[in-house]
CSV table of C-alpha atoms (C1' of nucleotides) in Angstrom, one decimal:
chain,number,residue,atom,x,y,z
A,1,UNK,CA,32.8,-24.0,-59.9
A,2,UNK,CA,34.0,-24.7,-56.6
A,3,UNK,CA,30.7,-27.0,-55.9
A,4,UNK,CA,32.8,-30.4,-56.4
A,5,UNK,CA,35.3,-28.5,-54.2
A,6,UNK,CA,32.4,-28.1,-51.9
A,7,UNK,CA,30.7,-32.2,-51.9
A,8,UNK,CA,34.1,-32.9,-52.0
A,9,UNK,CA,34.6,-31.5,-48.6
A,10,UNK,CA,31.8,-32.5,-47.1
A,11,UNK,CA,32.4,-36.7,-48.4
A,12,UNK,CA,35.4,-36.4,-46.5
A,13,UNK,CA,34.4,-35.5,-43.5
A,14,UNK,CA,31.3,-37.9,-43.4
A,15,UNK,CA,34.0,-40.4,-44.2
A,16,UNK,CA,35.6,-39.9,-40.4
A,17,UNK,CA,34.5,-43.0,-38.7
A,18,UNK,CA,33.4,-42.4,-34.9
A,19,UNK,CA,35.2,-41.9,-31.9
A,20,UNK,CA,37.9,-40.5,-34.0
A,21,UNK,CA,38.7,-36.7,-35.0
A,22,UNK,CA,40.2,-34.9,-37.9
A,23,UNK,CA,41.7,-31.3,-38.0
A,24,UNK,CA,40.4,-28.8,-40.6
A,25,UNK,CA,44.3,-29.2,-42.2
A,26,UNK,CA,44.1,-32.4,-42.8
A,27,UNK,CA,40.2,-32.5,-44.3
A,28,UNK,CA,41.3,-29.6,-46.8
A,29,UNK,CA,44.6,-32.1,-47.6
A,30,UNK,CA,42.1,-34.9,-48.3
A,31,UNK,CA,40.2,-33.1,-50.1
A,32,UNK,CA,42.2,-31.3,-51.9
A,33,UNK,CA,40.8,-28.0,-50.8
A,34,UNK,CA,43.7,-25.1,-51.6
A,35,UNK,CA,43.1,-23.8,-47.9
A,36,UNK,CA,41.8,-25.0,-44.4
A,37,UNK,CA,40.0,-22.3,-44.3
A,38,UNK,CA,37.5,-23.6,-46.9
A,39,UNK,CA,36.6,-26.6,-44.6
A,40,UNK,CA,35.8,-24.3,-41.9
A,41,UNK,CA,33.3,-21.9,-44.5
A,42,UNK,CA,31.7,-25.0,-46.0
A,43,UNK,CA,31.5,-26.6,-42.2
A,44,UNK,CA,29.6,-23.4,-41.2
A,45,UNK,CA,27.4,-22.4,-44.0
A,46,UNK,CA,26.4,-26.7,-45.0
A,47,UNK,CA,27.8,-28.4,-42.0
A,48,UNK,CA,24.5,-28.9,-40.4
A,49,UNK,CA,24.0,-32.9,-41.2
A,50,UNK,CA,27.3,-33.2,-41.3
A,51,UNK,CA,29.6,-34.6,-38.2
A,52,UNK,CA,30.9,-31.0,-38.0
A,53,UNK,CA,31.8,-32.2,-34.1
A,54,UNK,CA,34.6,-34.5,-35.3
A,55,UNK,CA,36.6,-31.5,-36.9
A,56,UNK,CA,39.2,-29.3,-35.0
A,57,UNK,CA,41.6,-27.1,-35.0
A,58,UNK,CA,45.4,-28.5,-35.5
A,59,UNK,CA,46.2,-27.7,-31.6
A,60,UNK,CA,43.5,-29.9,-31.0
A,61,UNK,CA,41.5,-27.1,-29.6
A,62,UNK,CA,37.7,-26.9,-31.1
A,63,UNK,CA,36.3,-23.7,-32.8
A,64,UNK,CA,35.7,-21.0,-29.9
A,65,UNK,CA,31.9,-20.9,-29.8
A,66,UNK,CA,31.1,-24.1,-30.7
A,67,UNK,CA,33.8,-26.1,-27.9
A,68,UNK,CA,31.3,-26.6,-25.4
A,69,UNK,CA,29.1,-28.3,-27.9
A,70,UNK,CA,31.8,-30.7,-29.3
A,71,UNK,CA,33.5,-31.3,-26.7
A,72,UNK,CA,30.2,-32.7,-25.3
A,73,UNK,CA,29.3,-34.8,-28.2
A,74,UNK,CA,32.5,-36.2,-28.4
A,75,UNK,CA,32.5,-37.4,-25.3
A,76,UNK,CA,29.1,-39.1,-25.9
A,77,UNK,CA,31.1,-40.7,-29.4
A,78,UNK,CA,33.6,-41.9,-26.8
A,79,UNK,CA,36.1,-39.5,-27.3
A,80,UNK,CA,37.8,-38.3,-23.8
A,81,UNK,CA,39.2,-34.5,-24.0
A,82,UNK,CA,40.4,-32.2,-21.5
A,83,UNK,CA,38.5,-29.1,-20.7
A,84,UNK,CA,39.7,-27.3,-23.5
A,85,UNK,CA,42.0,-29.9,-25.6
A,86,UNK,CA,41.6,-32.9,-27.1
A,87,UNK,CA,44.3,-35.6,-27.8
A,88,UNK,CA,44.8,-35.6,-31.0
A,89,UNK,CA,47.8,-38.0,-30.5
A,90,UNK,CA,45.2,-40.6,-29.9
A,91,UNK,CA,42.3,-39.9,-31.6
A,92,UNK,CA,43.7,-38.3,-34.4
A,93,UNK,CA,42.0,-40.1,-37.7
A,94,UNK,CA,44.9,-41.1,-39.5
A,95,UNK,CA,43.2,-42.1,-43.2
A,96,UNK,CA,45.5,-45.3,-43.9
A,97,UNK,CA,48.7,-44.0,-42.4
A,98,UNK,CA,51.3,-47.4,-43.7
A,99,UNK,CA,52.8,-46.7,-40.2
A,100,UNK,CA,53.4,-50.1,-39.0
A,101,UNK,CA,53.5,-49.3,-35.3
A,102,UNK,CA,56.5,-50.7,-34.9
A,103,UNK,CA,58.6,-47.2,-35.2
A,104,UNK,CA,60.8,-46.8,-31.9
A,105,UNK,CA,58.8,-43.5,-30.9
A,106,UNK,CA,58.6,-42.8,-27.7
A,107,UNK,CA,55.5,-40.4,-27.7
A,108,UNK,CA,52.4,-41.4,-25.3
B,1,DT,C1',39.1,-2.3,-57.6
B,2,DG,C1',40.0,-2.5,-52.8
B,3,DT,C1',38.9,-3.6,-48.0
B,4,DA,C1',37.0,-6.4,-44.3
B,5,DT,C1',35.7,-10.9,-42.4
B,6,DG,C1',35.8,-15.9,-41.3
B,7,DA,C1',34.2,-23.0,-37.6
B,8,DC,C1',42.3,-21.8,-40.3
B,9,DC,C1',47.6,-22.7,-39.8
B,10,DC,C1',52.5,-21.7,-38.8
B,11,DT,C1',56.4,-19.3,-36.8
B,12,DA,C1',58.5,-16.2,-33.6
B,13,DA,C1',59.1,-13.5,-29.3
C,1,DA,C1',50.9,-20.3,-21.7
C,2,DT,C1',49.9,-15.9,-24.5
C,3,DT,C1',50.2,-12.3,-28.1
C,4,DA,C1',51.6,-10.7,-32.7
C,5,DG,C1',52.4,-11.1,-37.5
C,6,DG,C1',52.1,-13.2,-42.0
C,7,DG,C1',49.9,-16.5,-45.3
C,8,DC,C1',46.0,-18.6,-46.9
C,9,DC,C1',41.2,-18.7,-50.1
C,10,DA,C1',36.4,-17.3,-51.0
C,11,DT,C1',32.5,-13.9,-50.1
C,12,DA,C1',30.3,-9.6,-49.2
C,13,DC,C1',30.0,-4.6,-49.5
DNA sequence: TGTATGACCCTAA
DNA sequence: ATTAGGGCCATAC
Protein backbone atom coordinates (compact mmCIF):
# COMPACT_ATOMS: atom_id res chain seq x y z
CA UNK A 1 0.00 0.00 0.00
CA UNK A 2 1.27 3.08 -1.07
CA UNK A 3 -1.02 5.04 1.62
CA UNK A 4 2.06 5.62 4.18
CA UNK A 5 3.80 6.56 0.86
CA UNK A 6 0.98 8.89 0.54
CA UNK A 7 0.76 10.64 4.60
CA UNK A 8 4.19 10.34 4.16
CA UNK A 9 4.18 12.90 1.44
CA UNK A 10 1.90 14.99 2.57
CA UNK A 11 3.88 15.33 6.49
CA UNK A 12 6.62 16.58 4.59
CA UNK A 13 5.33 19.09 2.94
CA UNK A 14 3.17 20.47 5.92
CA UNK A 15 6.59 20.34 7.61
CA UNK A 16 7.95 23.42 5.11
CA UNK A 17 7.90 26.34 7.42
CA UNK A 18 6.70 29.73 5.78
CA UNK A 19 8.22 32.05 3.63
CA UNK A 20 10.30 29.21 2.42
CA UNK A 21 9.77 26.82 -0.74
CA UNK A 22 10.59 23.19 -1.63
CA UNK A 23 10.83 21.54 -5.18
CA UNK A 24 8.76 18.43 -5.85
CA UNK A 25 12.53 16.61 -6.08
CA UNK A 26 13.41 17.28 -2.97
CA UNK A 27 9.79 16.46 -1.17
CA UNK A 28 9.84 12.94 -3.00
CA UNK A 29 13.76 12.73 -1.53
CA UNK A 30 12.40 13.44 1.92
CA UNK A 31 9.99 11.37 1.67
CA UNK A 32 11.23 8.73 0.26
CA UNK A 33 8.84 8.74 -2.59
CA UNK A 34 10.57 6.51 -5.65
CA UNK A 35 9.58 9.52 -8.06
CA UNK A 36 8.80 13.32 -8.07
CA UNK A 37 6.17 12.63 -9.88
CA UNK A 38 4.23 11.07 -6.91
CA UNK A 39 4.37 14.41 -5.00
CA UNK A 40 2.92 16.18 -7.80
CA UNK A 41 -0.24 13.23 -8.11
CA UNK A 42 -0.72 13.23 -4.37
CA UNK A 43 -0.33 17.37 -4.37
CA UNK A 44 -3.23 17.30 -7.03
CA UNK A 45 -5.69 14.66 -6.08
CA UNK A 46 -5.18 15.50 -1.65
CA UNK A 47 -3.26 18.69 -1.78
CA UNK A 48 -6.17 20.82 -1.01
CA UNK A 49 -5.31 21.62 2.98
CA UNK A 50 -2.07 21.22 2.23
CA UNK A 51 0.55 24.26 1.46
CA UNK A 52 0.51 22.94 -2.11
CA UNK A 53 1.83 26.85 -2.94
CA UNK A 54 5.16 26.20 -1.23
CA UNK A 55 6.10 23.32 -3.84
CA UNK A 56 7.82 23.92 -7.28
CA UNK A 57 9.28 22.81 -9.93
CA UNK A 58 13.37 22.34 -9.74
CA UNK A 59 13.82 25.49 -12.14
CA UNK A 60 12.07 27.25 -9.66
CA UNK A 61 9.18 27.70 -12.09
CA UNK A 62 5.60 26.83 -10.49
CA UNK A 63 3.22 24.23 -12.10
CA UNK A 64 1.73 25.90 -15.44
CA UNK A 65 -1.87 26.50 -14.42
CA UNK A 66 -1.59 27.03 -11.04
CA UNK A 67 1.62 29.96 -11.20
CA UNK A 68 -0.54 32.74 -11.07
CA UNK A 69 -2.06 31.39 -7.87
CA UNK A 70 1.32 30.63 -6.11
CA UNK A 71 3.09 33.03 -7.15
CA UNK A 72 0.42 35.31 -5.49
CA UNK A 73 0.37 33.57 -2.23
CA UNK A 74 3.84 33.47 -1.94
CA UNK A 75 4.19 36.74 -2.10
CA UNK A 76 1.53 37.32 0.63
CA UNK A 77 4.02 34.40 2.79
CA UNK A 78 6.78 36.91 2.02
CA UNK A 79 8.33 35.24 -0.66
CA UNK A 80 9.49 37.79 -3.55
CA UNK A 81 9.54 35.90 -7.22
CA UNK A 82 9.87 37.23 -10.51
CA UNK A 83 7.06 37.04 -12.96
CA UNK A 84 7.65 33.62 -13.77
CA UNK A 85 10.67 32.35 -11.44
CA UNK A 86 11.27 32.20 -8.06
CA UNK A 87 14.67 32.20 -6.30
CA UNK A 88 15.20 29.25 -5.15
CA UNK A 89 18.80 30.13 -4.16
CA UNK A 90 17.20 32.00 -1.42
CA UNK A 91 14.28 30.57 -0.45
CA UNK A 92 15.07 27.29 -1.14
CA UNK A 93 14.03 25.15 2.26
CA UNK A 94 17.08 23.44 3.01
CA UNK A 95 15.79 20.69 5.77
CA UNK A 96 19.06 20.92 8.18
CA UNK A 97 21.65 21.36 5.47
CA UNK A 98 25.25 21.14 8.13
CA UNK A 99 26.41 23.88 5.64
CA UNK A 100 28.09 26.16 7.88
CA UNK A 101 27.96 29.21 5.67
CA UNK A 102 31.33 29.74 5.86
CA UNK A 103 32.06 27.84 2.25
CA UNK A 104 33.97 30.46 -0.04
CA UNK A 105 31.07 30.35 -2.66
CA UNK A 106 30.56 33.04 -4.47
CA UNK A 107 26.88 32.61 -5.60
CA UNK A 108 24.30 35.55 -4.80
C1' DT B 1 -1.39 -6.90 -21.55
C1' DG B 2 -0.51 -2.60 -23.61
C1' DT B 3 -1.10 2.40 -24.26
C1' DA B 4 -1.94 7.06 -22.65
C1' DT B 5 -1.68 10.72 -19.19
C1' DG B 6 0.08 13.60 -15.34
C1' DA B 7 0.94 19.90 -10.15
C1' DC B 8 8.17 15.86 -12.64
C1' DC B 9 13.51 15.84 -13.69
C1' DC B 10 17.73 15.74 -16.41
C1' DT B 11 20.63 16.24 -20.49
C1' DA B 12 21.56 17.74 -25.06
C1' DA B 13 21.22 20.53 -29.29
C1' DA C 1 15.79 31.11 -23.99
C1' DT C 2 13.39 27.05 -26.36
C1' DT C 3 12.48 22.32 -28.14
C1' DA C 4 13.23 17.38 -28.09
C1' DG C 5 14.09 12.99 -26.08
C1' DG C 6 14.53 9.67 -22.36
C1' DG C 7 13.59 8.19 -17.57
C1' DC C 8 10.58 8.07 -13.85
C1' DC C 9 6.08 5.83 -11.03
C1' DA C 10 1.08 5.13 -10.36
C1' DT C 11 -3.72 5.19 -12.53
C1' DA C 12 -7.23 4.74 -15.93
C1' DC C 13 -9.15 2.55 -19.99
Amino acid sequence: MDDELHERIRAVITDVPVGTVATYGDIAALSGAPSPRMVGRVLAEDGHDLPWHRILRANGTPAPHLAHEQLARLRTEGVLADEQRVNLRKYRWQAATDDTGDGPEGLF
